[in-house]
């Protein structure tokens, strides 16, 4: 049986941020949150956490462009 993720109020912020930066689900840390290169999935493939509730705006694109620009420049 699949364990349900902790609610955002019960989840520790530090580990959730580290998991997100690593491209993993902030709740379970197992499923990847991106498909293709920088597109956010609709839900975590491991725990089914709704990832569309998190507003990313242009964050993934900004960091990708910044990293590539720094390495190329």
Tab-separated table of C-alpha atoms in Angstrom:
chain	number	residue	atom	x	y	z
A	1	UNK	CA	0.000	0.000	0.000
A	2	UNK	CA	1.313	3.429	-0.927
A	3	UNK	CA	2.011	5.767	1.965
A	4	UNK	CA	0.361	9.166	1.635
A	5	UNK	CA	2.697	12.155	1.816
A	6	UNK	CA	2.645	14.482	4.796
A	7	UNK	CA	0.623	17.636	4.400
A	8	UNK	CA	2.647	20.827	3.795
A	9	UNK	CA	1.948	21.910	7.393
A	10	UNK	CA	3.472	18.683	8.734
A	11	UNK	CA	6.449	18.555	6.346
A	12	UNK	CA	9.844	19.939	7.387
A	13	UNK	CA	10.831	22.832	5.120
A	14	UNK	CA	14.590	22.137	4.864
A	15	UNK	CA	14.331	18.568	3.529
A	16	UNK	CA	11.509	19.578	1.153
A	17	UNK	CA	13.656	22.361	-0.344
A	18	UNK	CA	16.671	20.043	-0.724
A	19	UNK	CA	14.514	17.431	-2.447
A	20	UNK	CA	13.032	20.023	-4.792
A	21	UNK	CA	16.451	21.411	-5.741
A	22	UNK	CA	17.566	17.843	-6.461
A	23	UNK	CA	14.556	17.409	-8.761
A	24	UNK	CA	12.751	15.031	-6.417
A	25	UNK	CA	9.269	15.142	-4.923
A	26	UNK	CA	9.234	17.421	-1.852
A	27	UNK	CA	6.964	14.985	-0.010
A	28	UNK	CA	8.456	11.524	-0.593
A	29	UNK	CA	11.856	12.332	-2.138
A	30	UNK	CA	11.527	9.415	-4.568
A	31	UNK	CA	9.718	10.537	-7.689
A	32	UNK	CA	11.148	13.006	-10.162
A	33	UNK	CA	9.271	16.294	-10.466
A	34	UNK	CA	10.411	17.144	-14.003
A	35	UNK	CA	9.827	15.494	-17.346
A	36	UNK	CA	11.759	16.324	-20.480
A	37	UNK	CA	14.202	18.996	-19.315
A	38	UNK	CA	12.465	21.681	-17.244
A	39	UNK	CA	8.752	20.865	-17.474
A	40	UNK	CA	7.031	20.182	-14.156
A	41	UNK	CA	4.985	16.977	-13.891
A	42	UNK	CA	1.324	17.174	-12.909
A	43	UNK	CA	1.833	14.696	-10.045
A	44	UNK	CA	4.619	12.713	-8.376
A	45	UNK	CA	4.888	9.258	-9.986
A	46	UNK	CA	5.667	7.680	-6.595
A	47	UNK	CA	3.240	9.228	-4.107
A	48	UNK	CA	0.792	11.067	-6.428
A	49	UNK	CA	1.372	14.458	-4.758
A	50	UNK	CA	-0.290	17.156	-6.869
A	51	UNK	CA	2.687	19.185	-8.124
A	52	UNK	CA	0.513	21.702	-9.963
A	53	UNK	CA	-0.287	23.348	-6.628
A	54	UNK	CA	3.263	24.759	-6.548
A	55	UNK	CA	3.719	27.911	-8.633
A	56	UNK	CA	7.070	27.716	-10.410
A	57	UNK	CA	6.550	30.573	-12.898
A	58	UNK	CA	9.811	30.793	-14.857
A	59	UNK	CA	12.056	29.487	-12.075
A	60	UNK	CA	13.275	26.276	-13.781
A	61	UNK	CA	13.922	28.110	-17.054
A	62	UNK	CA	15.755	30.940	-15.258
A	63	UNK	CA	18.110	28.563	-13.444
A	64	UNK	CA	18.754	26.485	-16.572
A	65	UNK	CA	19.557	29.589	-18.646
A	66	UNK	CA	21.743	30.999	-15.870
A	67	UNK	CA	23.704	27.760	-15.549
A	68	UNK	CA	24.179	27.285	-19.286
A	69	UNK	CA	25.051	30.975	-19.749
A	70	UNK	CA	27.643	30.837	-16.988
A	71	UNK	CA	29.255	27.688	-18.352
A	72	UNK	CA	29.226	28.944	-21.945
A	73	UNK	CA	30.443	32.443	-21.097
